Amino acid sequence: MPSHVVLVTGVSGALGGRLLSRLGACADVERVVGVDTAPPDSDVLHGLGRAEFARVDIRNPLIAKIMTSAKVDTVVHAAPTCHPAGSGRRAAIKEANVIGTMRLLAACQNSPHVRKVVVTSTTAVYGASSRSQAVFTEDAELIPATATGYSKDAVELEGYVRGFARRRPDVQVTTFRFADIVAPDVDTVLRRYLSLPLVPTGFGFDGRLQFLHADDALAVLERAVTRDRPGVYNVAGAGVLPLSQAIRRAGHLGVGLPRITMAPVATALRLTRQVHVSADLLRLLNYGRVVDTGRLEREFGYSPRWTTREAFDDAVAGRRATA
């Protein structure tokens, strides 16, 4: 099997940083370069193996020079953010998500060496509403939950990826639509929300949720690097977990509130910087979202090791053990 020279974006994040370490120890990878505007955490830096880190913004033309000088043949774009865990400037996050993706893909398009691009997206591209279908396949229409939110960023991002694939049909493109990622030490918006002593919920709503363990997310990303599996894939743990059950399993109490009061409550939580409850997230909590992962199993050849419930319980148990 041929070796690969890999570029990983977003390595200051939990997923990108872990992938950098994982690929640095992979026998099928000759060299891996991680890039971000901030370094990975100390654990990642101390266990890089053959991996390297370069402090660079993917919106900077320097990214193209790095790709060319290193002769990068595989790019893993793990930088996009769908739901920020804490407070953050919306314009800055959109700039990083959308403009960053555009600039990275432009560098890939002009590179004589790139032969594979792997992109992390989100199941949020399907939206969440009372009119949503019960289960989404990869062929479903992409309808972001809000016109200006983070799910809209993901839809735009995927549009740029499809455009790139048309312009460079010689490059294999793999897009993963991840359900909400959980792990004992991964900070996410849902983790913060479900950690509130009293969890506000919309009265009469009980969204069906799916989770993906970080170990499974890393496994599919590594497989996409080392094997040729182009296409678009939903990635989620089997089964669903209603919001009410998730709250109970987290050891907290849900408080049903009139739907009209949820937006002001979300604003108050954002102002206290406890958790960034966006309009996208409120719709998910109310209506839920479930995806079909049959294509991942049939065509990509991977079945997540953790079910939705197991992944969630592991995250909760791990947090309690370190509390």
PDB file of C-alpha atoms in Angstrom, residues 108-258:
ATOM      1  CA  CYS A 108      -5.844  22.027  -3.545  1.00  0.00           C
ATOM      2  CA  GLN A 109      -7.093  22.828  -7.034  1.00  0.00           C
ATOM      3  CA  ASN A 110      -3.799  24.448  -7.998  1.00  0.00           C
ATOM      4  CA  SER A 111      -1.618  21.772  -6.453  1.00  0.00           C
ATOM      5  CA  PRO A 112       0.047  19.283  -8.820  1.00  0.00           C
ATOM      6  CA  HIS A 113       0.321  16.715  -6.019  1.00  0.00           C
ATOM      7  CA  VAL A 114      -3.093  16.546  -4.304  1.00  0.00           C
ATOM      8  CA  ARG A 115      -4.978  13.364  -5.165  1.00  0.00           C
ATOM      9  CA  LYS A 116      -7.406  13.062  -2.249  1.00  0.00           C
ATOM     10  CA  VAL A 117      -9.451  15.485  -0.148  1.00  0.00           C
ATOM     11  CA  VAL A 118     -11.350  14.425   2.990  1.00  0.00           C
ATOM     12  CA  VAL A 119     -13.827  16.893   4.512  1.00  0.00           C
ATOM     13  CA  THR A 120     -15.634  16.857   7.844  1.00  0.00           C
ATOM     14  CA  SER A 121     -19.181  18.160   7.616  1.00  0.00           C
ATOM     15  CA  THR A 122     -22.222  17.649   9.833  1.00  0.00           C
ATOM     16  CA  THR A 123     -25.652  16.063   9.773  1.00  0.00           C
ATOM     17  CA  ALA A 124     -26.926  19.573  10.568  1.00  0.00           C
ATOM     18  CA  VAL A 125     -27.004  20.179   6.792  1.00  0.00           C
ATOM     19  CA  TYR A 126     -30.371  18.357   6.762  1.00  0.00           C
ATOM     20  CA  GLY A 127     -31.926  20.870   9.117  1.00  0.00           C
ATOM     21  CA  ALA A 128     -34.498  20.179  11.827  1.00  0.00           C
ATOM     22  CA  SER A 129     -38.162  21.105  11.663  1.00  0.00           C
ATOM     23  CA  SER A 130     -41.666  19.745  12.016  1.00  0.00           C
ATOM     24  CA  ARG A 131     -41.550  18.961   8.285  1.00  0.00           C
ATOM     25  CA  SER A 132     -38.282  17.032   8.392  1.00  0.00           C
ATOM     26  CA  GLN A 133     -38.345  13.441   7.211  1.00  0.00           C
ATOM     27  CA  ALA A 134     -38.013  10.735   9.837  1.00  0.00           C
ATOM     28  CA  VAL A 135     -34.625   9.488   8.611  1.00  0.00           C
ATOM     29  CA  PHE A 136     -32.228  11.276   6.282  1.00  0.00           C
ATOM     30  CA  THR A 137     -30.137   9.519   3.644  1.00  0.00           C
ATOM     31  CA  GLU A 138     -27.209  11.175   1.908  1.00  0.00           C
ATOM     32  CA  ASP A 139     -29.423  11.980  -1.088  1.00  0.00           C
ATOM     33  CA  ALA A 140     -31.857  14.093   0.945  1.00  0.00           C
ATOM     34  CA  GLU A 141     -32.191  17.787   0.188  1.00  0.00           C
ATOM     35  CA  LEU A 142     -29.926  19.998   2.281  1.00  0.00           C
ATOM     36  CA  ILE A 143     -32.068  22.472   4.194  1.00  0.00           C
ATOM     37  CA  PRO A 144     -30.226  24.314   6.985  1.00  0.00           C
ATOM     38  CA  ALA A 145     -32.260  24.908  10.112  1.00  0.00           C
ATOM     39  CA  THR A 146     -31.732  28.671   9.922  1.00  0.00           C
ATOM     40  CA  ALA A 147     -30.833  31.087   7.127  1.00  0.00           C
ATOM     41  CA  THR A 148     -27.782  32.561   8.854  1.00  0.00           C
ATOM     42  CA  GLY A 149     -26.619  29.925  11.313  1.00  0.00           C
ATOM     43  CA  TYR A 150     -23.867  27.356  11.545  1.00  0.00           C
ATOM     44  CA  SER A 151     -25.795  24.709   9.623  1.00  0.00           C
ATOM     45  CA  LYS A 152     -25.964  27.206   6.734  1.00  0.00           C
ATOM     46  CA  ASP A 153     -22.166  27.397   6.857  1.00  0.00           C
ATOM     47  CA  ALA A 154     -21.995  23.621   6.449  1.00  0.00           C
ATOM     48  CA  VAL A 155     -24.327  23.678   3.438  1.00  0.00           C
ATOM     49  CA  GLU A 156     -22.195  26.381   1.811  1.00  0.00           C
ATOM     50  CA  LEU A 157     -19.033  24.459   2.629  1.00  0.00           C
ATOM     51  CA  GLU A 158     -20.369  21.320   0.953  1.00  0.00           C
ATOM     52  CA  GLY A 159     -21.332  23.365  -2.088  1.00  0.00           C
ATOM     53  CA  TYR A 160     -17.729  24.512  -2.485  1.00  0.00           C
ATOM     54  CA  VAL A 161     -16.540  20.927  -2.067  1.00  0.00           C
ATOM     55  CA  ARG A 162     -18.874  19.727  -4.849  1.00  0.00           C
ATOM     56  CA  GLY A 163     -17.635  22.526  -7.086  1.00  0.00           C
ATOM     57  CA  PHE A 164     -14.046  21.514  -6.417  1.00  0.00           C
ATOM     58  CA  ALA A 165     -14.856  17.882  -7.263  1.00  0.00           C
ATOM     59  CA  ARG A 166     -16.296  18.970 -10.621  1.00  0.00           C
ATOM     60  CA  ARG A 167     -13.235  21.060 -11.447  1.00  0.00           C
ATOM     61  CA  ARG A 168     -10.776  18.369 -10.369  1.00  0.00           C
ATOM     62  CA  PRO A 169     -12.392  15.023 -11.264  1.00  0.00           C
ATOM     63  CA  ASP A 170      -8.975  13.407 -10.881  1.00  0.00           C
ATOM     64  CA  VAL A 171      -9.062  14.076  -7.127  1.00  0.00           C
ATOM     65  CA  GLN A 172     -10.937  11.683  -4.843  1.00  0.00           C
ATOM     66  CA  VAL A 173     -13.255  13.568  -2.491  1.00  0.00           C
ATOM     67  CA  THR A 174     -14.750  12.062   0.661  1.00  0.00           C
ATOM     68  CA  THR A 175     -17.239  14.032   2.770  1.00  0.00           C
ATOM     69  CA  PHE A 176     -18.321  12.849   6.211  1.00  0.00           C
ATOM     70  CA  ARG A 177     -21.527  14.198   7.737  1.00  0.00           C
ATOM     71  CA  PHE A 178     -20.879  13.599  11.416  1.00  0.00           C
ATOM     72  CA  ALA A 179     -23.577  13.416  14.065  1.00  0.00           C
ATOM     73  CA  ASP A 180     -22.746  15.281  17.288  1.00  0.00           C
ATOM     74  CA  ILE A 181     -19.386  13.966  18.482  1.00  0.00           C
ATOM     75  CA  VAL A 182     -19.033  12.922  22.122  1.00  0.00           C
ATOM     76  CA  ALA A 183     -16.226  11.629  24.335  1.00  0.00           C
ATOM     77  CA  PRO A 184     -15.309  12.068  28.004  1.00  0.00           C
ATOM     78  CA  ASP A 185     -12.846  14.873  27.255  1.00  0.00           C
ATOM     79  CA  VAL A 186     -14.411  16.512  24.195  1.00  0.00           C
ATOM     80  CA  ASP A 187     -16.034  19.890  24.857  1.00  0.00           C
ATOM     81  CA  THR A 188     -19.193  20.361  22.768  1.00  0.00           C
ATOM     82  CA  VAL A 189     -22.251  22.555  22.896  1.00  0.00           C
ATOM     83  CA  LEU A 190     -24.498  19.594  23.755  1.00  0.00           C
ATOM     84  CA  ARG A 191     -22.147  18.527  26.533  1.00  0.00           C
ATOM     85  CA  ARG A 192     -22.389  21.981  28.119  1.00  0.00           C
ATOM     86  CA  TYR A 193     -26.121  22.152  27.593  1.00  0.00           C
ATOM     87  CA  LEU A 194     -26.761  18.752  29.150  1.00  0.00           C
ATOM     88  CA  SER A 195     -24.444  19.612  32.052  1.00  0.00           C
ATOM     89  CA  LEU A 196     -26.677  22.449  33.240  1.00  0.00           C
ATOM     90  CA  PRO A 197     -28.171  21.683  36.698  1.00  0.00           C
ATOM     91  CA  LEU A 198     -31.627  22.430  35.280  1.00  0.00           C
ATOM     92  CA  VAL A 199     -31.822  21.769  31.546  1.00  0.00           C
ATOM     93  CA  PRO A 200     -34.399  23.978  29.766  1.00  0.00           C
ATOM     94  CA  THR A 201     -36.474  22.177  27.133  1.00  0.00           C
ATOM     95  CA  GLY A 202     -39.376  23.148  24.952  1.00  0.00           C
ATOM     96  CA  PHE A 203     -42.595  21.966  26.588  1.00  0.00           C
ATOM     97  CA  GLY A 204     -44.162  19.205  24.465  1.00  0.00           C
ATOM     98  CA  PHE A 205     -40.976  18.582  22.439  1.00  0.00           C
ATOM     99  CA  ASP A 206     -38.567  15.657  22.794  1.00  0.00           C
ATOM    100  CA  GLY A 207     -36.140  15.579  19.878  1.00  0.00           C
ATOM    101  CA  ARG A 208     -34.559  12.290  18.831  1.00  0.00           C
ATOM    102  CA  LEU A 209     -30.786  12.675  18.944  1.00  0.00           C
ATOM    103  CA  GLN A 210     -27.861  10.716  17.526  1.00  0.00           C
ATOM    104  CA  PHE A 211     -24.302  10.772  18.778  1.00  0.00           C
ATOM    105  CA  LEU A 212     -20.957   9.690  17.379  1.00  0.00           C
ATOM    106  CA  HIS A 213     -18.089   8.633  19.599  1.00  0.00           C
ATOM    107  CA  ALA A 214     -14.836  10.465  18.861  1.00  0.00           C
ATOM    108  CA  ASP A 215     -13.081   7.098  18.433  1.00  0.00           C
ATOM    109  CA  ASP A 216     -15.381   6.237  15.524  1.00  0.00           C
ATOM    110  CA  ALA A 217     -14.939   9.679  13.950  1.00  0.00           C
ATOM    111  CA  LEU A 218     -11.164   9.231  14.043  1.00  0.00           C
ATOM    112  CA  ALA A 219     -11.411   5.695  12.679  1.00  0.00           C
ATOM    113  CA  VAL A 220     -13.336   6.727   9.569  1.00  0.00           C
ATOM    114  CA  LEU A 221     -11.012   9.673   8.929  1.00  0.00           C
ATOM    115  CA  GLU A 222      -7.943   7.438   9.119  1.00  0.00           C
ATOM    116  CA  ARG A 223      -9.579   4.871   6.865  1.00  0.00           C
ATOM    117  CA  ALA A 224     -10.413   7.576   4.322  1.00  0.00           C
ATOM    118  CA  VAL A 225      -6.751   8.606   4.287  1.00  0.00           C
ATOM    119  CA  THR A 226      -5.320   5.131   3.853  1.00  0.00           C
ATOM    120  CA  ARG A 227      -8.009   3.696   1.549  1.00  0.00           C
ATOM    121  CA  ASP A 228      -9.809   5.029  -1.497  1.00  0.00           C
ATOM    122  CA  ARG A 229     -13.446   5.541  -0.517  1.00  0.00           C
ATOM    123  CA  PRO A 230     -14.772   8.660  -2.279  1.00  0.00           C
ATOM    124  CA  GLY A 231     -18.351   9.749  -1.677  1.00  0.00           C
ATOM    125  CA  VAL A 232     -20.622  11.365   0.898  1.00  0.00           C
ATOM    126  CA  TYR A 233     -21.319   9.426   4.081  1.00  0.00           C
ATOM    127  CA  ASN A 234     -23.528   9.916   7.127  1.00  0.00           C
ATOM    128  CA  VAL A 235     -21.647   8.866  10.264  1.00  0.00           C
ATOM    129  CA  ALA A 236     -23.534   8.238  13.515  1.00  0.00           C
ATOM    130  CA  GLY A 237     -23.839   5.611  16.212  1.00  0.00           C
ATOM    131  CA  ALA A 238     -26.690   3.162  15.786  1.00  0.00           C
ATOM    132  CA  GLY A 239     -29.968   3.956  17.492  1.00  0.00           C
ATOM    133  CA  VAL A 240     -31.405   7.185  18.865  1.00  0.00           C
ATOM    134  CA  LEU A 241     -31.673   8.848  22.255  1.00  0.00           C
ATOM    135  CA  PRO A 242     -34.619  11.151  22.983  1.00  0.00           C
ATOM    136  CA  LEU A 243     -33.613  14.420  24.612  1.00  0.00           C
ATOM    137  CA  SER A 244     -35.526  13.579  27.798  1.00  0.00           C
ATOM    138  CA  GLN A 245     -33.586  10.323  28.206  1.00  0.00           C
ATOM    139  CA  ALA A 246     -30.280  12.042  27.492  1.00  0.00           C
ATOM    140  CA  ILE A 247     -30.971  14.540  30.277  1.00  0.00           C
ATOM    141  CA  ARG A 248     -31.823  11.768  32.736  1.00  0.00           C
ATOM    142  CA  ARG A 249     -28.797   9.670  31.752  1.00  0.00           C
ATOM    143  CA  ALA A 250     -26.616  12.719  32.311  1.00  0.00           C
ATOM    144  CA  GLY A 251     -27.982  12.885  35.854  1.00  0.00           C
ATOM    145  CA  HIS A 252     -29.795  16.181  35.465  1.00  0.00           C
ATOM    146  CA  LEU A 253     -33.342  17.464  35.470  1.00  0.00           C
ATOM    147  CA  GLY A 254     -35.187  18.795  32.454  1.00  0.00           C
ATOM    148  CA  VAL A 255     -37.480  21.781  32.874  1.00  0.00           C
ATOM    149  CA  GLY A 256     -40.175  22.151  30.236  1.00  0.00           C
ATOM    150  CA  LEU A 257     -40.701  25.773  29.206  1.00  0.00           C
ATOM    151  CA  PRO A 258     -43.194  27.338  26.786  1.00  0.00           C
TER     152      PRO A 258
END
